[in-house]
Tab-separated table of C-alpha atoms in Angstrom:
chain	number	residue	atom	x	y	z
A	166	UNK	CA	-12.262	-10.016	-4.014
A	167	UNK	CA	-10.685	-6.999	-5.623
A	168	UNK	CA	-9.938	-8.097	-9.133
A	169	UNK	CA	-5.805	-6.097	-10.221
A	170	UNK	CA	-3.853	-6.943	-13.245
A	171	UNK	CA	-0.646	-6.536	-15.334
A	172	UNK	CA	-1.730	-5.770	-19.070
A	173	UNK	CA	1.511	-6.392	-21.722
A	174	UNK	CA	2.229	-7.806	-25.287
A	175	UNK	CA	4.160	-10.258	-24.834
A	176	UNK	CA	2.995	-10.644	-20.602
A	177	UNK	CA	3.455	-14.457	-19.919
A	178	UNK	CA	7.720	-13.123	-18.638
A	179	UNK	CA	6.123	-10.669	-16.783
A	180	UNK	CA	6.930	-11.819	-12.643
A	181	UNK	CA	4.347	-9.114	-11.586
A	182	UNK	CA	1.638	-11.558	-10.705
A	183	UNK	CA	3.584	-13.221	-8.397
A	184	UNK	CA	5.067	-10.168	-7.099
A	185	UNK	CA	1.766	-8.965	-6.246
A	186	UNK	CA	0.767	-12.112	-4.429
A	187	UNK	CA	3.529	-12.066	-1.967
A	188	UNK	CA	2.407	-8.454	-1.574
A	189	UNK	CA	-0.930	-9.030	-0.143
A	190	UNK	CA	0.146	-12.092	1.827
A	191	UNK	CA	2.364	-9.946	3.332
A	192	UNK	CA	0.173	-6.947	3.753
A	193	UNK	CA	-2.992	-9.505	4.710
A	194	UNK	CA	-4.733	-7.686	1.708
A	195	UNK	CA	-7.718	-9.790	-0.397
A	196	UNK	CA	-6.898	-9.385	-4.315
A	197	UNK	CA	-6.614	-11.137	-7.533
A	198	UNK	CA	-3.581	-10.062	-9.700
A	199	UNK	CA	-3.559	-11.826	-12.703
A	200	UNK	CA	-1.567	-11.257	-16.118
A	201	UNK	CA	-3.647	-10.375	-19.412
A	202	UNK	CA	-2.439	-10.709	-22.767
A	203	UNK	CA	-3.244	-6.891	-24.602
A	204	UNK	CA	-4.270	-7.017	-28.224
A	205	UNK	CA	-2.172	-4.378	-30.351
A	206	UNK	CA	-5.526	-3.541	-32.465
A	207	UNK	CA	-8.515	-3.631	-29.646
A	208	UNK	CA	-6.232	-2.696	-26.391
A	209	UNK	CA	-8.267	0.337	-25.752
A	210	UNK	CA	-11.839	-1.851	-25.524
A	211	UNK	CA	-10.402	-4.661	-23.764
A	212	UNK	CA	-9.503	-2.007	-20.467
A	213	UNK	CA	-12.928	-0.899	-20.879
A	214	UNK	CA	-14.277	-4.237	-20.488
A	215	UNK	CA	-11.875	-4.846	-17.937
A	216	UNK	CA	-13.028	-2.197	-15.650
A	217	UNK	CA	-16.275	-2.383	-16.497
A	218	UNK	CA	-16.380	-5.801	-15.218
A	219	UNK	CA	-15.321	-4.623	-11.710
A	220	UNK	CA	-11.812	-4.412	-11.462
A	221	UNK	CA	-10.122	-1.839	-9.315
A	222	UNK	CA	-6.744	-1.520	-10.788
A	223	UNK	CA	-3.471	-2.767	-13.602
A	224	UNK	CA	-0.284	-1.790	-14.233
A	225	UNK	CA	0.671	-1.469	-17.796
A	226	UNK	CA	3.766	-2.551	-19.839
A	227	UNK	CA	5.172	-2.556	-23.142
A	228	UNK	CA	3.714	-1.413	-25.534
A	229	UNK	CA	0.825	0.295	-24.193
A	230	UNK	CA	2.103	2.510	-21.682
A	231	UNK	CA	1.592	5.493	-24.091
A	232	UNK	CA	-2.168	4.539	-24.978
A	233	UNK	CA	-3.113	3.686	-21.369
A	234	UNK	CA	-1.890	7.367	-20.760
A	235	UNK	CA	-4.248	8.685	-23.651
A	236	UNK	CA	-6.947	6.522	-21.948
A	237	UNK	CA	-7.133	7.832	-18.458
A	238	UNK	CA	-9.247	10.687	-17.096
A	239	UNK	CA	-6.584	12.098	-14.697
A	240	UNK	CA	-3.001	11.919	-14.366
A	241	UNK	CA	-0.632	12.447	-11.576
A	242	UNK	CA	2.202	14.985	-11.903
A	243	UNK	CA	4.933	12.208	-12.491
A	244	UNK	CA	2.689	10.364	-15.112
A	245	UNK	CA	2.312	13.815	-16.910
A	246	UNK	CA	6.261	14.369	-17.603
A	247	UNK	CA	6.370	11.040	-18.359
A	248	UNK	CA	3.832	10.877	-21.093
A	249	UNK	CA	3.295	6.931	-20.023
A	250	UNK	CA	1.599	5.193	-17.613
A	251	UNK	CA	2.435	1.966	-15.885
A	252	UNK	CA	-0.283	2.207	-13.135
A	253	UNK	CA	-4.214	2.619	-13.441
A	254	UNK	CA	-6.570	2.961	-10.743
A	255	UNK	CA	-10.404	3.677	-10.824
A	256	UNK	CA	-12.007	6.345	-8.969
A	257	UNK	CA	-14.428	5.806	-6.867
A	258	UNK	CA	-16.678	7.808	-9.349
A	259	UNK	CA	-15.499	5.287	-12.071
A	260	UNK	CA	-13.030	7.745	-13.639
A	261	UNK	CA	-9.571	6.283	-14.154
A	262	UNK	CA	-6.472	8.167	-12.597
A	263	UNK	CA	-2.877	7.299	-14.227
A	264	UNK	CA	0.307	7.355	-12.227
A	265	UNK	CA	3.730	5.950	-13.576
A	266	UNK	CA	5.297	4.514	-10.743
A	267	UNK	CA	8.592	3.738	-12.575
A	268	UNK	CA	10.949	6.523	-10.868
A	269	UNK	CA	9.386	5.991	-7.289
A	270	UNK	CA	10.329	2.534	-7.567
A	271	UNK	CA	14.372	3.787	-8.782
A	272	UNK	CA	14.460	6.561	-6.271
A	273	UNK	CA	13.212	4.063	-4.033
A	274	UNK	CA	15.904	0.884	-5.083
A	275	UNK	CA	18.732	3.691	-4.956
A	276	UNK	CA	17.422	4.909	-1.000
A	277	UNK	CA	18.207	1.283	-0.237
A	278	UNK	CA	21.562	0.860	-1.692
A	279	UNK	CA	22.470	3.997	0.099
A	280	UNK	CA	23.446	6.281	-3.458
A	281	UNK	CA	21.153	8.895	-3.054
A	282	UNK	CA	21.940	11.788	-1.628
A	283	UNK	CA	21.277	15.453	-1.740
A	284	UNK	CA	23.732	17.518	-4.798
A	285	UNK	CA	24.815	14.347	-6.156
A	286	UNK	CA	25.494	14.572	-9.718
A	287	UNK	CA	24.207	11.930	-11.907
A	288	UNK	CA	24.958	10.676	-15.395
A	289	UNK	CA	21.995	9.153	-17.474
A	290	UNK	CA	22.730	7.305	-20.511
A	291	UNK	CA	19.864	7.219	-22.855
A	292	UNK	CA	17.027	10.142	-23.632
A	293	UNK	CA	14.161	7.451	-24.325
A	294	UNK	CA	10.851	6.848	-22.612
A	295	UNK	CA	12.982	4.742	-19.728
A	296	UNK	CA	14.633	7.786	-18.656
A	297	UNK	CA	11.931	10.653	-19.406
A	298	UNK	CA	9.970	8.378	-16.811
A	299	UNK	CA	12.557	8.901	-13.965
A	300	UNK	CA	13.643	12.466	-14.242
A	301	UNK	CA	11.157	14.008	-12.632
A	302	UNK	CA	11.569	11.944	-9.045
A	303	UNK	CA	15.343	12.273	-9.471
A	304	UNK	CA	15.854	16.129	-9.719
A	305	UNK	CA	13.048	16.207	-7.060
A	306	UNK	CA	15.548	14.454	-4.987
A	307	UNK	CA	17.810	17.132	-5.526
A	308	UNK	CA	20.271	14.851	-8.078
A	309	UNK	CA	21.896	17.061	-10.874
A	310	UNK	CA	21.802	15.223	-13.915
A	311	UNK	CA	23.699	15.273	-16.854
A	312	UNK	CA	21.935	13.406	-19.818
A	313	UNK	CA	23.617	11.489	-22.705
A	314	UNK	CA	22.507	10.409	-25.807
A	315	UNK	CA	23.823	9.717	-29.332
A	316	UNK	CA	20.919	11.973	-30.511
A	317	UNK	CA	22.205	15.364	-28.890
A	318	UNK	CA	18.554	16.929	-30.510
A	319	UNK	CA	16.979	13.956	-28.061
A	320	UNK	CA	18.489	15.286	-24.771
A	321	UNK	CA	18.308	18.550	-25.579
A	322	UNK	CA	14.646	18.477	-25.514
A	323	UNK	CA	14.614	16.125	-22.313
A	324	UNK	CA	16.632	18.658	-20.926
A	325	UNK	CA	14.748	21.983	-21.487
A	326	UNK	CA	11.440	19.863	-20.993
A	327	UNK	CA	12.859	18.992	-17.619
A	328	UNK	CA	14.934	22.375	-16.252
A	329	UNK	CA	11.871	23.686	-14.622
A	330	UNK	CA	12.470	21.178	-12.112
A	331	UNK	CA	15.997	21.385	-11.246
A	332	UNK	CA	19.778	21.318	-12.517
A	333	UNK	CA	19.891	19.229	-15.540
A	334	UNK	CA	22.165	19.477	-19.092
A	335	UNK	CA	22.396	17.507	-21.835
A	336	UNK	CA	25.450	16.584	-23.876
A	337	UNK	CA	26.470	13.798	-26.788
A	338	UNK	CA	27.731	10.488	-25.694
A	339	UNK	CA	30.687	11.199	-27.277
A	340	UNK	CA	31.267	14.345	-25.146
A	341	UNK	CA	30.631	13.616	-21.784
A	342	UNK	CA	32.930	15.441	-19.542
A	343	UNK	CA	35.382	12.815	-18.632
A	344	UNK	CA	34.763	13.768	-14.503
A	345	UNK	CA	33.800	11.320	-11.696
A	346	UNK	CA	29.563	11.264	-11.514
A	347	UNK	CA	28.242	9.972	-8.022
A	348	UNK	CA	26.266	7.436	-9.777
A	349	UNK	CA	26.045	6.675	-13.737
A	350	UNK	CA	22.621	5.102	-14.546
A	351	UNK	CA	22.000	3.064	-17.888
A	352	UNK	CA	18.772	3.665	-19.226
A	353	UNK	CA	19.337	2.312	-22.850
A	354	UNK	CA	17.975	-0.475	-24.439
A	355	UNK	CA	20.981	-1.637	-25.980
A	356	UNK	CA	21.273	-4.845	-22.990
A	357	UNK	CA	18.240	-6.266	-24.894
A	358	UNK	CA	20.363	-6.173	-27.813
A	359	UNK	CA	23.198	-8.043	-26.410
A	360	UNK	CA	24.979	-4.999	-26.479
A	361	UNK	CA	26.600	-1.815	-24.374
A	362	UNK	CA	26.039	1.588	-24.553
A	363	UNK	CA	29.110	3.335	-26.474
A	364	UNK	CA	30.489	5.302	-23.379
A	365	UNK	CA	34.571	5.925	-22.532
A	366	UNK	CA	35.562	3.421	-20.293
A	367	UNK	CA	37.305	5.686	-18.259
A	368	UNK	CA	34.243	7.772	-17.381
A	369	UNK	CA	32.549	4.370	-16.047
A	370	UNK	CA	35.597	3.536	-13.930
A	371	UNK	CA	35.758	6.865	-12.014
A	372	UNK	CA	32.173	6.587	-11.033
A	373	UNK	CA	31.509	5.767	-7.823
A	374	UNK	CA	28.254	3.803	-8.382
A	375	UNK	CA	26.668	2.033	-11.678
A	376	UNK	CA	22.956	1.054	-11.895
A	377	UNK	CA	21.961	-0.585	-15.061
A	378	UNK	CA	17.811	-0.153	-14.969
A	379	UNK	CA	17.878	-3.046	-17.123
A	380	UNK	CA	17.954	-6.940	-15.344
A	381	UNK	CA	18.583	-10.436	-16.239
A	382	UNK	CA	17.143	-13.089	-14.307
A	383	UNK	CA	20.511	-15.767	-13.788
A	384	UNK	CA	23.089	-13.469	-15.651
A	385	UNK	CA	24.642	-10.369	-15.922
A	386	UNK	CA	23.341	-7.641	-18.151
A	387	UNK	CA	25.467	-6.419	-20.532
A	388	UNK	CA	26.160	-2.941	-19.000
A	389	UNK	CA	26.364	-4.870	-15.678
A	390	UNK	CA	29.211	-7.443	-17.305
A	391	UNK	CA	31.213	-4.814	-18.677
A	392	UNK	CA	31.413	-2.861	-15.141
A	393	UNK	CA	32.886	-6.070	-13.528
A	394	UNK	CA	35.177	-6.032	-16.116
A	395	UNK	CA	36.404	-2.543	-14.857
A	396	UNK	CA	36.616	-3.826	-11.611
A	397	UNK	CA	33.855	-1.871	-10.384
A	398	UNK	CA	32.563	-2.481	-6.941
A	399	UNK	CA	29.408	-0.912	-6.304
A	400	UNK	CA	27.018	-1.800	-8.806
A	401	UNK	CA	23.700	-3.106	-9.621
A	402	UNK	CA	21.397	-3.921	-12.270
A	403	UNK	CA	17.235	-2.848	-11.903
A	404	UNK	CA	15.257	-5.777	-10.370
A	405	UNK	CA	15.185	-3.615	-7.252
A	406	UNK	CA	13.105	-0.984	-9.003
A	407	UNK	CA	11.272	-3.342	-10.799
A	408	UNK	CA	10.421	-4.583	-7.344
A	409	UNK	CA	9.869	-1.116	-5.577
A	410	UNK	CA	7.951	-0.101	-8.368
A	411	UNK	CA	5.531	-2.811	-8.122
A	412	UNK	CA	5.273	-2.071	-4.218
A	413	UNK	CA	4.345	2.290	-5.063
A	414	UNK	CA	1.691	0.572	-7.479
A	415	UNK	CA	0.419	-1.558	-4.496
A	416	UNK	CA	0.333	1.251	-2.425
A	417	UNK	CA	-1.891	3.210	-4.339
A	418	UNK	CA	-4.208	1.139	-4.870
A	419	UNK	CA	-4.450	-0.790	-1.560
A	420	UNK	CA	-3.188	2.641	0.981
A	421	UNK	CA	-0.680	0.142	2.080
A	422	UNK	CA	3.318	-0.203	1.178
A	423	UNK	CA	4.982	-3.201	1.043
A	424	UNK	CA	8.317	-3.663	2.097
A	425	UNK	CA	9.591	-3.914	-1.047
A	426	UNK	CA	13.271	-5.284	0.314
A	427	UNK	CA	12.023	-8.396	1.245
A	428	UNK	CA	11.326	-9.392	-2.740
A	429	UNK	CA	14.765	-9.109	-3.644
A	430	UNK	CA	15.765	-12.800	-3.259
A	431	UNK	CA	15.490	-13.679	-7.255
A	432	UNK	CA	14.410	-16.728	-6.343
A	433	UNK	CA	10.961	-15.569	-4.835
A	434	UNK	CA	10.083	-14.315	-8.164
């Protein structure tokens, strides 16, 4: 049986295994997905042994995304503007190929809530890893993005990192042009904090979507709370791309893709 896993520090939150288990059962695929526990210091040796042992595949969390990426042999074009890597899969001629699967699985989640189309402009909150790990599968569905961050220097270099690709600017979150976005997507970290990103209210309420790529598992996220407060309608938080994700990870390795859709009852997982 083909031996997969999900490689994090700390892992045991991590509902990949038994994402991955309803994904064979429903693709009639034989594999083991477990969850391993990374060690900060010997990370690097641990994959090694991993693969050496026989396994086929992982996907890769926090905080090794960056050194996975390092690791690998060959990288897909998404995993290469990224500069992280949540997926691994070994060649057939034992090299190991990187992919980060992260903005498939968004582009993906968005497809299904019907907010992606063509010319839409998009507001991204946040410059970080989270977003430099989407842009590339947005703007090559045609989105124009406009990218926020306290840090103007931050999105700036996002930005001009990113413009070969398509229509993208970058501005302070302090000046964002108070104009009605087709969708406003928070990529900050400041839910894990308890908190919300420091945006005009206003600009929020004239969107007309909100996706927070953050989740909760029983409560609102922050971002997502302070939305309902607005009396915003169409809005979401990300265990759909943490979902769809999973299933573009799945696909590669297995040539199958799962339909991801039928994971979104929270209580599966």
């Amino acid at each position: 049986m083909d031996t997969y896993a999900v490689w994090g520090n700390p892992i045991a939150q991590s509902k990949s295994p038994q994402i991955h288990k309803i994904f064979a059962e429903q693709t009639q695929q034989q594999i083991e997905y477990v969850a391993m526990l990374g060690d900060e210091q010997d990370f690097e040796q641990q994959l090694r042994v991993f693969f050496d042992k026989g396994a086929q595949g992982c996907n890769i969390t926090a905080p090794f995304k960056e050194r996975a990426f390092q690791l690998a042999d060959i990288h897909s074009e998404r995993c290469l503007t990224a500069e992280a890597c949540n997926t691994l899969k070994k060649l057939d001629d034992g090299r190991l190929y990187a992919d980060n699967t992260d903005g498939a699985g968004l582009v993906s989640d968005l497809q299904r809530l019907g907010w992606l189309k063509p010319e839409q402009t998009l507001l991204i909150l946040g410059a970080g890893g989270a977003t430099k790990g989407v842009l590339l599968p947005l703007l090559q569905a045609k989105q124009h993005i406009v990218l926020a961050n306290r840090t103007l220097s931050k999105a700036e270099d996002l930005a001009q990192k990113f413009a070969q690709y398509g229509k993208i600017e970058a501005v302070e979150l302090v000046d964002i042009p108070l104009q009605k976005f087709d969708l406003i997507i928070n990529a900050t970290s400041s839910g894990l904090h308890g908190q919300t990103v420091n945006v005009n209210p206003e600009i929020l309420q004239k969107a007309t979507a909100l996706y927070d790529m953050q989740y909760a598992k029983d409560i609102d996220t922050p971002f997502i709370a302070l939305c309902k407060r607005l009396g915003k309608q169409n809005i979401s938080d990300g265990f759909g791309m943490l979902v769809a994700q999973a299933a573009h990870s799945f696909e590669l390795w297995r040539g199958v893709m799962p339909e991801f859709e039928l994971l979104l009852d929270r209580k599966l997982v």
